[in-house]
Amino acid sequence: MAYSKFALGDGDSDSDWGDLSSECSSDSDDSDDSDCDVFGSGRDFSWDEHVQRLSEAQFKLRYRLSFHSFNKLLAILAPSLAVTNEKQACNCRSGKPVELPTRLAAALRYFAGGDPQDLMLIYGMSKMMVMHCVWRVVDAIHKHLDNMHFPIDDVEKLKVLEAEFSAASRGGFWRGQVGAIDGVHFRMECPTERDVPDAQRYYVDRKNSYCLLAMAICDSKRRFTWVDIGMAPSTHDSTAWSATPLGMRVEAGDLPYPFFLNGDSAFTVSPSMITPSNNDPALDDFDFYQSSNRMAIECAFGILIR
């Protein structure tokens, strides 16, 4: 959700969202013969054998997910990752398409900072296929983001979110919160004209870098319940939030009483948004609880970036 094709890299300009067998086929004049010959599509790599060599802890260290969570994610994304033309895919010199778990694994390792050159060696595939797996997984995840809706119209779900925040707070005294909100910048390479019409729109002076701005809400367990990356990264968090469809509804009073969101000092206090006091000594206790119950979103971003 926080990724873009120019944020992660160029994805190899001649990579295609269709099956890449034509690039690896011996009949293709445009294929890199040495690349496909040495690092074919899935050549000499078995996902089952790979998994058997890893303990649960080793698997989680490599993929940032438990084996169970990996398989759960795979089951969700599998229809979007499946090879649509297996006969054509088998024209690759390895003689077989890349296994679905391998496609997801290569993408997850890349998201965690893996170098495509290393992933080529680990999974026995070309760099082009590595990047194809990356963008195939990104597109698959985007297709399933529709189920990430903040339940502003569902009072029962809001009650569950509120109860979880209250239970997680010290003493259970903090009541009414249904989300922690904040913005985060994701650094990226300068996008090209092929990526966006105005690259400078993504440059942030104070970061001295090109970035994407993600506004997000999470629950008490640091799970994202809403995200938006539609605003220019130089936009102030409060302004970016106010310009989103959800932000406009919350500020219009559509979030039922007594529920509220918890944000930092970048946001404007309102009946639906709690923010810190202006360092008022009389409100030290309030600021402590407010900050403690806002930390979920900071931790969520930290986990995502790490």
CSV table of C-alpha atoms in Angstrom, one decimal:
chain,number,residue,atom,x,y,z
A,1,MET,CA,0.0,0.0,0.0
A,2,ALA,CA,2.8,2.3,0.6
A,3,TYR,CA,4.7,1.2,-2.4
A,4,SER,CA,4.9,2.6,-5.9
A,5,LYS,CA,6.8,1.4,-8.9
A,6,PHE,CA,9.2,4.2,-8.7
A,7,ALA,CA,9.5,4.0,-4.9
A,8,LEU,CA,10.7,0.4,-5.1
A,9,GLY,CA,12.9,0.8,-8.2
A,10,ASP,CA,12.2,0.9,-11.9
A,11,GLY,CA,11.2,-2.7,-12.0
A,12,ASP,CA,13.2,-3.2,-15.2
A,13,SER,CA,11.7,-1.0,-17.9
A,14,ASP,CA,11.3,-4.0,-20.3
A,15,SER,CA,9.6,-6.1,-17.7
A,16,ASP,CA,6.0,-6.9,-18.6
A,17,TRP,CA,2.9,-7.7,-16.5
A,18,GLY,CA,2.1,-10.6,-18.7
A,19,ASP,CA,4.0,-13.8,-18.3
A,20,LEU,CA,7.7,-13.3,-18.9
A,21,SER,CA,8.3,-16.5,-20.7
A,22,SER,CA,8.8,-14.6,-24.0
A,23,GLU,CA,11.8,-12.9,-22.5
A,24,CYS,CA,13.3,-16.2,-21.4
A,25,SER,CA,12.3,-18.2,-24.5
A,26,SER,CA,15.0,-19.3,-26.9
A,27,ASP,CA,12.9,-18.0,-29.7
A,28,SER,CA,13.0,-14.4,-28.4
A,29,ASP,CA,15.6,-12.1,-30.0
A,30,ASP,CA,15.3,-9.7,-27.1
A,31,SER,CA,16.1,-12.2,-24.3
A,32,ASP,CA,19.4,-12.1,-22.4
A,33,ASP,CA,20.6,-15.6,-23.2
A,34,SER,CA,23.3,-15.7,-20.5
A,35,ASP,CA,20.9,-14.4,-17.9
A,36,CYS,CA,18.2,-16.9,-18.6
A,37,ASP,CA,20.6,-19.8,-19.1
A,38,VAL,CA,22.3,-19.4,-15.7
A,39,PHE,CA,19.4,-18.0,-13.7
A,40,GLY,CA,16.4,-19.5,-15.3
A,41,SER,CA,12.8,-19.3,-14.1
A,42,GLY,CA,12.9,-21.3,-10.9
A,43,ARG,CA,15.9,-23.5,-12.1
A,44,ASP,CA,17.2,-25.8,-9.4
A,45,PHE,CA,15.1,-24.2,-6.7
A,46,SER,CA,12.4,-26.1,-4.8
A,47,TRP,CA,10.3,-24.2,-2.3
A,48,ASP,CA,9.4,-27.3,-0.3
A,49,GLU,CA,13.1,-28.2,0.1
A,50,HIS,CA,13.9,-24.6,0.9
A,51,VAL,CA,11.3,-24.5,3.7
A,52,GLN,CA,12.4,-27.9,5.1
A,53,ARG,CA,15.9,-26.4,5.7
A,54,LEU,CA,14.6,-23.6,7.8
A,55,SER,CA,13.4,-23.6,11.4
A,56,GLU,CA,10.3,-21.4,12.3
A,57,ALA,CA,12.6,-18.7,13.7
A,58,GLN,CA,14.8,-18.8,10.6
A,59,PHE,CA,11.8,-18.6,8.3
A,60,LYS,CA,10.4,-15.6,10.2
A,61,LEU,CA,13.8,-13.9,10.2
A,62,ARG,CA,14.0,-14.1,6.4
A,63,TYR,CA,10.4,-13.3,5.5
A,64,ARG,CA,9.2,-11.1,8.4
A,65,LEU,CA,6.2,-13.5,8.7
A,66,SER,CA,5.7,-16.8,10.4
A,67,PHE,CA,5.2,-19.8,8.2
A,68,HIS,CA,1.5,-19.8,9.0
A,69,SER,CA,1.1,-16.1,8.2
A,70,PHE,CA,3.1,-16.6,5.0
A,71,ASN,CA,0.7,-19.3,3.8
A,72,LYS,CA,-2.3,-17.3,4.9
A,73,LEU,CA,-1.1,-14.3,2.8
A,74,LEU,CA,-0.3,-16.7,-0.1
A,75,ALA,CA,-3.8,-18.1,0.0
A,76,ILE,CA,-5.2,-14.6,-0.3
A,77,LEU,CA,-2.9,-13.5,-3.2
A,78,ALA,CA,-2.7,-16.8,-5.1
A,79,PRO,CA,-5.4,-16.1,-7.6
A,80,SER,CA,-3.6,-12.9,-8.7
A,81,LEU,CA,-0.2,-14.6,-8.7
A,82,ALA,CA,-1.1,-17.7,-10.7
A,83,VAL,CA,0.4,-18.3,-14.1
A,84,THR,CA,-2.3,-17.6,-16.7
A,85,ASN,CA,-0.6,-19.5,-19.6
A,86,GLU,CA,1.4,-22.4,-18.1
A,87,LYS,CA,2.3,-23.8,-21.6
A,88,GLN,CA,3.9,-20.5,-22.6
A,89,ALA,CA,5.6,-20.2,-19.2
A,90,CYS,CA,7.1,-23.7,-19.6
A,91,ASN,CA,8.9,-22.4,-22.8
A,92,CYS,CA,11.4,-20.9,-20.4
A,93,ARG,CA,14.7,-22.8,-20.4
A,94,SER,CA,14.0,-24.2,-16.9
A,95,GLY,CA,11.0,-25.9,-18.4
A,96,LYS,CA,8.7,-24.8,-15.6
A,97,PRO,CA,7.1,-21.7,-14.2
A,98,VAL,CA,8.1,-20.2,-10.9
A,99,GLU,CA,6.2,-21.7,-8.0
A,100,LEU,CA,3.7,-19.3,-6.4
A,101,PRO,CA,5.3,-19.4,-2.9
A,102,THR,CA,8.6,-18.6,-4.6
A,103,ARG,CA,7.1,-15.6,-6.3
A,104,LEU,CA,5.8,-14.3,-3.0
A,105,ALA,CA,9.0,-15.1,-1.1
A,106,ALA,CA,11.2,-13.2,-3.6
A,107,ALA,CA,9.0,-10.2,-3.4
A,108,LEU,CA,9.0,-10.2,0.4
A,109,ARG,CA,12.7,-10.4,0.6
A,110,TYR,CA,13.0,-7.5,-1.9
A,111,PHE,CA,10.6,-5.4,0.2
A,112,ALA,CA,12.8,-6.1,3.3
A,113,GLY,CA,15.8,-4.7,1.4
A,114,GLY,CA,17.0,-7.7,-0.5
A,115,ASP,CA,19.3,-7.0,-3.5
A,116,PRO,CA,18.0,-8.4,-6.8
A,117,GLN,CA,21.4,-9.8,-7.5
A,118,ASP,CA,21.3,-11.8,-4.3
A,119,LEU,CA,17.7,-12.9,-4.9
A,120,MET,CA,18.7,-14.2,-8.3
A,121,LEU,CA,21.2,-16.6,-6.6
A,122,ILE,CA,18.8,-17.6,-3.8
A,123,TYR,CA,15.8,-18.4,-6.0
A,124,GLY,CA,17.5,-19.4,-9.2
A,125,MET,CA,15.8,-16.8,-11.5
A,126,SER,CA,16.8,-13.9,-13.7
A,127,LYS,CA,16.8,-10.3,-12.4
A,128,MET,CA,13.9,-9.6,-14.8
A,129,MET,CA,11.9,-12.4,-13.2
A,130,VAL,CA,12.8,-11.1,-9.7
A,131,MET,CA,11.3,-7.7,-10.5
A,132,HIS,CA,8.4,-9.3,-12.2
A,133,CYS,CA,7.6,-11.2,-9.0
A,134,VAL,CA,7.9,-8.0,-7.1
A,135,TRP,CA,5.4,-6.0,-9.2
A,136,ARG,CA,3.1,-9.0,-9.5
A,137,VAL,CA,2.9,-9.2,-5.7
A,138,VAL,CA,2.4,-5.4,-5.4
A,139,ASP,CA,-0.5,-5.5,-7.9
A,140,ALA,CA,-2.0,-8.5,-6.1
A,141,ILE,CA,-1.8,-6.7,-2.7
A,142,HIS,CA,-3.4,-3.5,-4.2
A,143,LYS,CA,-6.3,-5.6,-5.5
A,144,HIS,CA,-7.0,-6.7,-1.9
A,145,LEU,CA,-6.7,-3.3,-0.2
A,146,ASP,CA,-10.5,-2.7,-0.6
A,147,ASN,CA,-11.0,-4.7,2.6
A,148,MET,CA,-9.1,-2.1,4.5
A,149,HIS,CA,-11.9,0.3,5.5
A,150,PHE,CA,-12.1,2.2,8.7
A,151,PRO,CA,-15.5,1.3,10.1
A,152,ILE,CA,-16.9,4.8,10.5
A,153,ASP,CA,-20.4,3.6,9.8
A,154,ASP,CA,-20.3,0.4,11.8
A,155,VAL,CA,-20.8,1.1,15.5
A,156,GLU,CA,-20.3,-2.5,16.6
A,157,LYS,CA,-16.9,-2.6,15.0
A,158,LEU,CA,-16.0,0.8,16.5
A,159,LYS,CA,-17.0,-0.6,19.9
A,160,VAL,CA,-14.5,-3.5,19.4
A,161,LEU,CA,-11.7,-1.1,18.4
A,162,GLU,CA,-12.5,1.1,21.5
A,163,ALA,CA,-12.5,-1.9,23.9
A,164,GLU,CA,-9.2,-3.1,22.6
A,165,PHE,CA,-7.5,0.3,23.1
A,166,SER,CA,-9.0,0.6,26.6
A,167,ALA,CA,-7.8,-2.9,27.5
A,168,ALA,CA,-4.3,-2.1,26.3
A,169,SER,CA,-4.1,1.2,28.2
A,170,ARG,CA,-2.6,1.4,31.7
A,171,GLY,CA,-5.4,0.8,34.2
A,172,GLY,CA,-8.0,0.7,31.5
A,173,PHE,CA,-8.9,4.3,32.2
A,174,TRP,CA,-8.5,5.5,28.6
A,175,ARG,CA,-11.9,5.3,26.9
A,176,GLY,CA,-13.3,6.3,23.5
A,177,GLN,CA,-10.2,5.8,21.2
A,178,VAL,CA,-10.9,3.9,18.0
A,179,GLY,CA,-7.6,4.6,16.1
A,180,ALA,CA,-4.2,6.1,16.3
A,181,ILE,CA,-3.3,8.3,13.4
A,182,ASP,CA,-0.1,9.7,11.9
A,183,GLY,CA,1.8,10.4,8.7
A,184,VAL,CA,5.1,8.9,7.5
A,185,HIS,CA,7.4,9.6,4.7
A,186,PHE,CA,8.9,6.8,2.6
A,187,ARG,CA,12.1,7.8,0.9
A,188,MET,CA,12.5,6.8,-2.7
A,189,GLU,CA,14.6,7.4,-5.8
A,190,CYS,CA,13.8,10.4,-8.0
A,191,PRO,CA,10.9,9.3,-10.2
A,192,THR,CA,11.4,9.6,-13.9
A,193,GLU,CA,9.2,11.4,-16.4
A,194,ARG,CA,7.9,8.0,-17.3
A,195,ASP,CA,6.7,7.5,-13.7
A,196,VAL,CA,5.1,10.9,-13.0
A,197,PRO,CA,4.6,14.2,-14.9
A,198,ASP,CA,6.2,16.3,-12.1
A,199,ALA,CA,9.0,14.7,-10.2
A,200,GLN,CA,9.7,17.7,-8.0
A,201,ARG,CA,6.2,17.3,-6.5
A,202,TYR,CA,7.7,14.4,-4.6
A,203,TYR,CA,10.8,16.3,-3.2
A,204,VAL,CA,10.7,17.2,0.4
A,205,ASP,CA,13.2,19.9,1.4
A,206,ARG,CA,13.4,19.1,5.1
A,207,LYS,CA,14.1,15.4,4.3
A,208,ASN,CA,16.5,16.3,1.5
A,209,SER,CA,14.9,13.4,-0.4
A,210,TYR,CA,12.2,12.3,-2.7
A,211,CYS,CA,9.4,10.7,-0.7
A,212,LEU,CA,5.9,9.3,-0.6
A,213,LEU,CA,3.6,10.5,2.2
A,214,ALA,CA,1.3,7.9,3.8
A,215,MET,CA,-1.4,8.9,6.2
A,216,ALA,CA,-2.6,5.9,8.2
A,217,ILE,CA,-4.7,4.7,11.1
A,218,CYS,CA,-4.1,1.6,13.1
A,219,ASP,CA,-5.8,-0.3,16.0
A,220,SER,CA,-4.3,-1.1,19.4
A,221,LYS,CA,-2.5,-4.2,17.9
A,222,ARG,CA,-0.7,-2.0,15.4
A,223,ARG,CA,-2.7,-3.3,12.5
A,224,PHE,CA,-3.5,-0.8,9.8
A,225,THR,CA,-7.2,0.0,9.4
A,226,TRP,CA,-6.9,2.8,6.9
A,227,VAL,CA,-4.2,4.3,4.6
A,228,ASP,CA,-4.0,7.0,2.0
A,229,ILE,CA,-1.0,8.0,-0.1
A,230,GLY,CA,-2.8,10.4,-2.4
A,231,MET,CA,-1.3,13.7,-1.1
A,232,ALA,CA,1.9,15.4,-2.1
A,233,PRO,CA,4.7,14.5,0.4
A,234,SER,CA,5.3,18.2,1.2
A,235,THR,CA,1.8,18.4,2.5
A,236,HIS,CA,1.4,19.0,6.3
A,237,ASP,CA,-0.1,15.9,8.0
A,238,SER,CA,-3.2,17.8,9.2
A,239,THR,CA,-3.8,19.2,5.7
A,240,ALA,CA,-3.3,15.8,4.1
A,241,TRP,CA,-5.7,14.2,6.5
A,242,SER,CA,-8.4,16.9,6.0
A,243,ALA,CA,-8.2,16.4,2.2
A,244,THR,CA,-9.0,12.6,2.4
A,245,PRO,CA,-12.5,11.3,2.0
A,246,LEU,CA,-12.4,9.8,5.5
A,247,GLY,CA,-10.8,12.9,7.0
A,248,MET,CA,-13.6,15.1,5.5
A,249,ARG,CA,-16.2,12.8,7.0
A,250,VAL,CA,-14.6,12.7,10.5
A,251,GLU,CA,-14.3,16.5,10.5
A,252,ALA,CA,-17.9,16.8,9.4
A,253,GLY,CA,-18.9,14.9,12.6
A,254,ASP,CA,-19.7,11.6,11.1
A,255,LEU,CA,-17.6,9.6,13.6
A,256,PRO,CA,-20.2,8.7,16.3
A,257,TYR,CA,-19.9,10.1,19.8
A,258,PRO,CA,-18.0,9.1,22.1
A,259,PHE,CA,-15.4,7.7,19.7
A,260,PHE,CA,-12.3,9.6,18.7
A,261,LEU,CA,-8.9,9.3,16.9
A,262,ASN,CA,-5.6,10.0,18.7
A,263,GLY,CA,-3.0,12.1,16.8
A,264,ASP,CA,0.1,14.1,17.6
A,265,SER,CA,0.4,17.9,17.7
A,266,ALA,CA,0.4,18.0,13.9
A,267,PHE,CA,-3.4,17.5,14.0
A,268,THR,CA,-6.1,19.9,15.1
A,269,VAL,CA,-8.0,19.0,18.3
A,270,SER,CA,-11.7,18.5,17.8
A,271,PRO,CA,-14.5,16.3,19.3
A,272,SER,CA,-13.3,13.5,17.0
A,273,MET,CA,-9.5,14.1,17.4
A,274,ILE,CA,-7.5,14.1,20.6
A,275,THR,CA,-4.1,15.7,20.5
A,276,PRO,CA,-1.4,16.7,23.1
A,277,SER,CA,-1.8,19.8,25.3
A,278,ASN,CA,0.5,22.7,24.8
A,279,ASN,CA,2.9,21.4,27.5
A,280,ASP,CA,0.4,22.5,30.2
A,281,PRO,CA,1.8,21.2,33.5
A,282,ALA,CA,-1.8,20.7,34.8
A,283,LEU,CA,-2.4,18.3,32.0
A,284,ASP,CA,0.7,16.1,32.4
A,285,ASP,CA,-1.3,13.0,33.3
A,286,PHE,CA,-3.5,13.6,30.2
A,287,ASP,CA,-0.4,14.0,28.0
A,288,PHE,CA,1.0,10.7,29.4
A,289,TYR,CA,-2.1,8.7,28.5
A,290,GLN,CA,-2.6,10.5,25.2
A,291,SER,CA,1.0,9.8,24.1
A,292,SER,CA,1.0,6.2,25.5
A,293,ASN,CA,-2.1,5.3,23.5
A,294,ARG,CA,-0.9,7.0,20.3
A,295,MET,CA,2.3,4.9,20.3
A,296,ALA,CA,0.6,2.1,18.4
A,297,ILE,CA,0.9,4.0,15.1
A,298,GLU,CA,4.5,4.9,15.7
A,299,CYS,CA,5.2,1.2,16.3
A,300,ALA,CA,3.2,0.1,13.2
A,301,PHE,CA,5.3,2.4,11.0
A,302,GLY,CA,8.5,1.2,12.7
A,303,ILE,CA,7.6,-2.4,11.9
A,304,LEU,CA,6.7,-1.6,8.3
A,305,ILE,CA,9.9,0.3,7.7
A,306,ARG,CA,12.1,-2.1,9.5
